[in-house]
Coordinates of N, CA and C in Angstrom, one line a residue:
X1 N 131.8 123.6 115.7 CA 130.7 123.1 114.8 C 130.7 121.6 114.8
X2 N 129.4 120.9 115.1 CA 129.4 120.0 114.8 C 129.8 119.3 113.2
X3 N 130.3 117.6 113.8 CA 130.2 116.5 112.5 C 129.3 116.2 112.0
X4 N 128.7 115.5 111.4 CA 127.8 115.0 110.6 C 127.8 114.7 109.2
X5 N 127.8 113.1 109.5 CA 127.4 112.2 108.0 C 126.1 112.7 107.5
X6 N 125.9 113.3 106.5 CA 124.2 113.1 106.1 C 123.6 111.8 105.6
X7 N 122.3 111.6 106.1 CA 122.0 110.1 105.7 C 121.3 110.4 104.1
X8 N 121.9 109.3 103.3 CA 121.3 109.1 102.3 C 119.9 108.4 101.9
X9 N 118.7 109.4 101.0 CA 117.4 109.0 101.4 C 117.2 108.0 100.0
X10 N 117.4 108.1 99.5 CA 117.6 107.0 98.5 C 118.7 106.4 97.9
X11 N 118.4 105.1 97.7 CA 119.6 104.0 97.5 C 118.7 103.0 96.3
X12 N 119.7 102.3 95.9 CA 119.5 100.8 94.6 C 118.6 99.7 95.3
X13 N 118.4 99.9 96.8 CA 117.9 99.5 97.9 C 116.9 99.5 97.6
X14 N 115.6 98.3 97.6 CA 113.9 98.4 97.3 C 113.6 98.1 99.1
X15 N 113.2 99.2 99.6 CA 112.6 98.4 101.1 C 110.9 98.3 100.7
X16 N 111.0 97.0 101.8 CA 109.2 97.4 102.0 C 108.4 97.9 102.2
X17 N 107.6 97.8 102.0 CA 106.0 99.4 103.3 C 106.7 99.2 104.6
X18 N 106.5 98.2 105.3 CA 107.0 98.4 106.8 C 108.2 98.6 107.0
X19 N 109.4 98.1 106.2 CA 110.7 98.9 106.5 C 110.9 100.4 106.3
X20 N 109.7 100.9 105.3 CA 110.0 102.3 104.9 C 109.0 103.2 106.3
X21 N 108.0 102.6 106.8 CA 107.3 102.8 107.1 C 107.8 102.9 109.2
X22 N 108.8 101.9 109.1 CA 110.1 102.0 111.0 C 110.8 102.8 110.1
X23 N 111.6 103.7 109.2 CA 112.4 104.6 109.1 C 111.9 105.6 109.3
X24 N 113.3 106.6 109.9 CA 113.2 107.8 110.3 C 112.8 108.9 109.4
X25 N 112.4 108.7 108.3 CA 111.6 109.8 107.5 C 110.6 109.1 106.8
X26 N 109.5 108.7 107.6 CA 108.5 108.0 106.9 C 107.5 109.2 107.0
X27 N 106.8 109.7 106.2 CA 105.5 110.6 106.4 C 104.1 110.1 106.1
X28 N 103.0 110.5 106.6 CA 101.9 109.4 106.5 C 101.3 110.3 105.7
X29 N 101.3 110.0 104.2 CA 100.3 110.8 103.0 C 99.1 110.0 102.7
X30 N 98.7 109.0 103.2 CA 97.3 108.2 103.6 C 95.9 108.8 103.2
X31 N 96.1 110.6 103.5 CA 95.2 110.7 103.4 C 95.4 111.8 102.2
X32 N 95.9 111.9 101.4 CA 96.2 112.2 100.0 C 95.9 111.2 99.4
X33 N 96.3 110.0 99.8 CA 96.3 108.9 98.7 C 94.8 108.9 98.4
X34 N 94.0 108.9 99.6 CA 92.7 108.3 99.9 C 91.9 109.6 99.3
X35 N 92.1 111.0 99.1 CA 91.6 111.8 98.6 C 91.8 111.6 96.9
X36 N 93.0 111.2 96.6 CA 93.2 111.0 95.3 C 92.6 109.7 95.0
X37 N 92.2 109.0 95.5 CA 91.5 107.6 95.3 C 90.0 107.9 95.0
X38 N 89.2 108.7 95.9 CA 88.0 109.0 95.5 C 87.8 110.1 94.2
X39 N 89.0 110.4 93.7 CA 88.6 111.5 92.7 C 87.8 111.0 91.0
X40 N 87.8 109.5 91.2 CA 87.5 109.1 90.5 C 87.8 109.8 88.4
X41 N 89.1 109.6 89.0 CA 89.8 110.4 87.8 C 91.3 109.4 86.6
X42 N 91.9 109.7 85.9 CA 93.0 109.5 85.4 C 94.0 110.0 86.2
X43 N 95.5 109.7 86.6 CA 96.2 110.2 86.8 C 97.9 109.6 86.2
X44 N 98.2 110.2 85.8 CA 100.0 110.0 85.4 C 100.7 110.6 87.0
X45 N 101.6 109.6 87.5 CA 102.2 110.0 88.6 C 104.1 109.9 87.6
X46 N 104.1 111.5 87.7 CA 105.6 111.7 87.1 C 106.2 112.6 88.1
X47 N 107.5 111.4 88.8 CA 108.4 112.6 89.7 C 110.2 111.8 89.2
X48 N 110.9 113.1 89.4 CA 112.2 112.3 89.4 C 112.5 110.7 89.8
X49 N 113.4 110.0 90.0 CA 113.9 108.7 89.8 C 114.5 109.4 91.8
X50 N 113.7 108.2 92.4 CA 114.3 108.6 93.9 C 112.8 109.2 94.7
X51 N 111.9 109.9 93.7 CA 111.0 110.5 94.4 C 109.7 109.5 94.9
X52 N 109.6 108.5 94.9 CA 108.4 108.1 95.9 C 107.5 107.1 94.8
X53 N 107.9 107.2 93.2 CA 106.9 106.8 92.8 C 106.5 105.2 93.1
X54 N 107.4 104.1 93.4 CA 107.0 102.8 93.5 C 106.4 103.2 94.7
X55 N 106.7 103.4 95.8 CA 106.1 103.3 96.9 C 104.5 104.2 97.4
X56 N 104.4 104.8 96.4 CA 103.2 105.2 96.1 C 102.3 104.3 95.7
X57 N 102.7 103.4 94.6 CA 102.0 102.4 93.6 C 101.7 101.2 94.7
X58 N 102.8 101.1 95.2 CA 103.3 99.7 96.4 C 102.1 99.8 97.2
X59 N 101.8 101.2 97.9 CA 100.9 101.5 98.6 C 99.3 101.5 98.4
X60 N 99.3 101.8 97.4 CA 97.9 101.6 96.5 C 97.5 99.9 96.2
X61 N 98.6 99.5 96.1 CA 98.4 98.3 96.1 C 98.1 97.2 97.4
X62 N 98.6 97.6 98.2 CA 98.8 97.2 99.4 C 97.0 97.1 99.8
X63 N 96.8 98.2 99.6 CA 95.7 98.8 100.2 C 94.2 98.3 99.0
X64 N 94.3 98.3 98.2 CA 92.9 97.6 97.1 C 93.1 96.0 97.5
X65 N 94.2 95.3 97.7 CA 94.5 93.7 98.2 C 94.1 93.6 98.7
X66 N 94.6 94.0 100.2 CA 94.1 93.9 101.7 C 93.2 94.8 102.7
X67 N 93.4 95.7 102.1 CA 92.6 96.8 102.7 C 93.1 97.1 104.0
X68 N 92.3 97.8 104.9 CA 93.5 98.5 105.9 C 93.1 97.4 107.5
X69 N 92.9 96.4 107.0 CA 92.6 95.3 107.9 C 93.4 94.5 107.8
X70 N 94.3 93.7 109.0 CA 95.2 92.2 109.4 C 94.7 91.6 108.6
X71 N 95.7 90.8 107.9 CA 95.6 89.4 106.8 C 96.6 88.5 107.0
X72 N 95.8 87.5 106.7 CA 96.9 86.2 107.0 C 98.5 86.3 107.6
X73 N 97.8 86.7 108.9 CA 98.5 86.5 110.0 C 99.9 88.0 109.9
X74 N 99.5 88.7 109.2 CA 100.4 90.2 108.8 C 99.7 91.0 109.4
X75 N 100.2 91.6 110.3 CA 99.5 93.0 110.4 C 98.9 94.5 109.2
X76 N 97.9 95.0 109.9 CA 97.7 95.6 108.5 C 98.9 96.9 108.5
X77 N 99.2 97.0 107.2 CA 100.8 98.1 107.3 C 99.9 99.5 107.3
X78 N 98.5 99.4 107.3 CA 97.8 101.1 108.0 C 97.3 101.3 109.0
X79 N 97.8 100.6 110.2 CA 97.4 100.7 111.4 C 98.3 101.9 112.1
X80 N 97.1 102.8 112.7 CA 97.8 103.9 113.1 C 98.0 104.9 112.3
X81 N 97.7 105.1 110.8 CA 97.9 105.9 109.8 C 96.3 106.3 109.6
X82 N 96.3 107.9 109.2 CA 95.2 108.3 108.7 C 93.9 107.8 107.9
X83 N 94.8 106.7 107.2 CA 93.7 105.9 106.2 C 92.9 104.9 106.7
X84 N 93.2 104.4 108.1 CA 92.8 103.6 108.5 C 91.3 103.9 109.3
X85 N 91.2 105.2 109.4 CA 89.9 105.6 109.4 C 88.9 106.0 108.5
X86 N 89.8 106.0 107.6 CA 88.8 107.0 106.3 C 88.3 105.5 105.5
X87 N 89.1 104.9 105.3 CA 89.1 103.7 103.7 C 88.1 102.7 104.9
X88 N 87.0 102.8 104.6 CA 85.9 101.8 105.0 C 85.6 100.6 104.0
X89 N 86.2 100.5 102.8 CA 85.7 99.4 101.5 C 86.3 98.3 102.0
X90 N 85.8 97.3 103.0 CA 86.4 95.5 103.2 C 86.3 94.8 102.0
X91 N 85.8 95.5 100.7 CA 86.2 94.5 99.7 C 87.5 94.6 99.2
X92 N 88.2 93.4 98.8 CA 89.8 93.8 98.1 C 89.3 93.6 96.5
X93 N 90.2 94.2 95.8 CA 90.5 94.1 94.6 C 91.3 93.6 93.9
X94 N 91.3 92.8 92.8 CA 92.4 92.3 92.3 C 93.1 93.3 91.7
X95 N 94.5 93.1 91.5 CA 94.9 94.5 91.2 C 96.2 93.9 89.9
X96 N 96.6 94.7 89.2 CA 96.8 94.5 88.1 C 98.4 95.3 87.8
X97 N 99.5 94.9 88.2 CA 100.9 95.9 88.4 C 101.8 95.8 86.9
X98 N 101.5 96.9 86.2 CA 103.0 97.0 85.3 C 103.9 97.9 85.5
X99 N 104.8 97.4 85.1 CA 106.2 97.7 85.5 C 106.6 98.2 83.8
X100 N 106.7 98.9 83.4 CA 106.8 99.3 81.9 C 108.0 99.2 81.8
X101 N 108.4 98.2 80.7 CA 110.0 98.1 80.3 C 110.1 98.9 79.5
X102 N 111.1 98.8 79.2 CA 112.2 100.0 78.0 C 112.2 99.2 76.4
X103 N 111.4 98.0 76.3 CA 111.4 97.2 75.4 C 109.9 97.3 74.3
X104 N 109.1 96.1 73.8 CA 108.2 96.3 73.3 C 107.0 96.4 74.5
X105 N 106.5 97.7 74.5 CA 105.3 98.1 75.5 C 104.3 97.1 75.1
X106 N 103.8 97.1 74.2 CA 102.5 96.7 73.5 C 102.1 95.3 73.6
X107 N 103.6 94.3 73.3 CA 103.5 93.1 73.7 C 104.0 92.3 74.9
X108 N 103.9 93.5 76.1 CA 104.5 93.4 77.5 C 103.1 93.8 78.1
X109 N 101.9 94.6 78.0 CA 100.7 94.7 78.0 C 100.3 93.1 78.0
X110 N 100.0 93.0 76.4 CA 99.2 92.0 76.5 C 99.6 91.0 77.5
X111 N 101.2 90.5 77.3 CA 101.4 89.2 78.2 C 100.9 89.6 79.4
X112 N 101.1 90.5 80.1 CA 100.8 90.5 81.4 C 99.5 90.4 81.8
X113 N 98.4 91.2 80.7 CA 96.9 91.1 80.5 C 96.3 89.8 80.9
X114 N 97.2 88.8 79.8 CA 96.4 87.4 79.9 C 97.2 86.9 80.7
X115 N 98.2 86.8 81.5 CA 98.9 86.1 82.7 C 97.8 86.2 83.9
X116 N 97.7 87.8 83.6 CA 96.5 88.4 85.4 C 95.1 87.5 85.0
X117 N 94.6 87.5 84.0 CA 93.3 86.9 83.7 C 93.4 85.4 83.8
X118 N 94.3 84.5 83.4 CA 94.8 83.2 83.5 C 94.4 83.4 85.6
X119 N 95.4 83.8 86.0 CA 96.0 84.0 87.5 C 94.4 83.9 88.0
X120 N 93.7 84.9 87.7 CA 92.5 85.1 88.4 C 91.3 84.5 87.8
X121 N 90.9 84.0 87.2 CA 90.0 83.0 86.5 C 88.7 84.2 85.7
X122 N 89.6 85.3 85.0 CA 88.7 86.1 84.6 C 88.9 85.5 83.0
X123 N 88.0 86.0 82.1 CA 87.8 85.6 80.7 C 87.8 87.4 80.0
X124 N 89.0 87.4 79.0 CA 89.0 88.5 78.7 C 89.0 88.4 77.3
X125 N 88.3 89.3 76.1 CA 88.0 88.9 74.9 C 89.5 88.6 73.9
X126 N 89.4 87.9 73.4 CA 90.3 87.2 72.7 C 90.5 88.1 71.1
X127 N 91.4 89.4 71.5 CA 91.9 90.1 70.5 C 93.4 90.7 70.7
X128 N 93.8 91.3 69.7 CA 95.6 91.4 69.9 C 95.0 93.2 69.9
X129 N 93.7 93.9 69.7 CA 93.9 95.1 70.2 C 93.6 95.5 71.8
X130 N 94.5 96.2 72.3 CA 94.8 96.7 73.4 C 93.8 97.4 74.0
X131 N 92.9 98.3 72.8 CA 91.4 99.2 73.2 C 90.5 98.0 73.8
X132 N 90.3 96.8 73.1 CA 89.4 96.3 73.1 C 89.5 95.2 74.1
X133 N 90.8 94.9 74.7 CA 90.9 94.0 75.8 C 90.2 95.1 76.9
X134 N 91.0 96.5 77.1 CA 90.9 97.3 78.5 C 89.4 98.0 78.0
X135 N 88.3 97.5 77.2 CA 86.9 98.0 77.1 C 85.8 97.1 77.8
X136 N 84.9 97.3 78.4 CA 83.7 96.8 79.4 C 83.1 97.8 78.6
X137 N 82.0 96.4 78.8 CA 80.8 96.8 78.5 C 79.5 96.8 79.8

């Protein structure tokens, strides 16, 4: 019978889209993503700790920024993947990343609210409720 080390699929280790993306168990869910992108819905993404969830988010992000087109001088990380046929939108989006601490939620919202609005030269109404920052009219 053979030896064998088993490789360990997750580690403390953060790789990036293209390092996860040259590894040997990279799967191209592109076009999941891109089905769940048009569903024009809510979603909570809840999986164990190890299961995919940054790199899901990472991904989505990657993809409303840049879109599935070469940028400043990077290649685009969906060349050759399913999505790069489907996702036709050349506009990017500014996009908006929380990282939820284990501390006060509420006043980790806001800062980050007016940091991204500062950052991007948007004007967002000047209230401490939470409904009424994330409301359009």
């Amino acid at each position: 019978m053979e030896n064998f080390a088993p490789t360990l699929l997750t580690s403390n280790k953060t790789l990036s889209l293209s390092q996860l993306r040259e590894s040997r168990f990279f799967v191209d869910k592109t076009q999941d993503l891109y089905n769940l992108c048009h569903q024009r819905r809510f979603f909570l993404l809840t999986r164990p700790n190890g299961f995919g969830k940054t790199t899901v988010i990472k991904t989505l992000k990657e993809l409303f920024l840049h879109g599935t087109k070469a940028y400043d001088g990077q290649k685009s990380f969906f060349k050759g993947l399913a999505i790069e046929g489907l996702f036709k939108d050349d506009k990017c989006c500014k996009v908006l990343h929380l990282a939820m601490p284990n501390s006060d939620i509420r006043s980790y919202v806001i800062d980050k609210l007016d940091e991204f609005s500062k950052s991007n030269h948007l004007e967002i109404r000047k209230t401490q409720s939470l409904a009424d920052k994330f409301s359009y009219t």
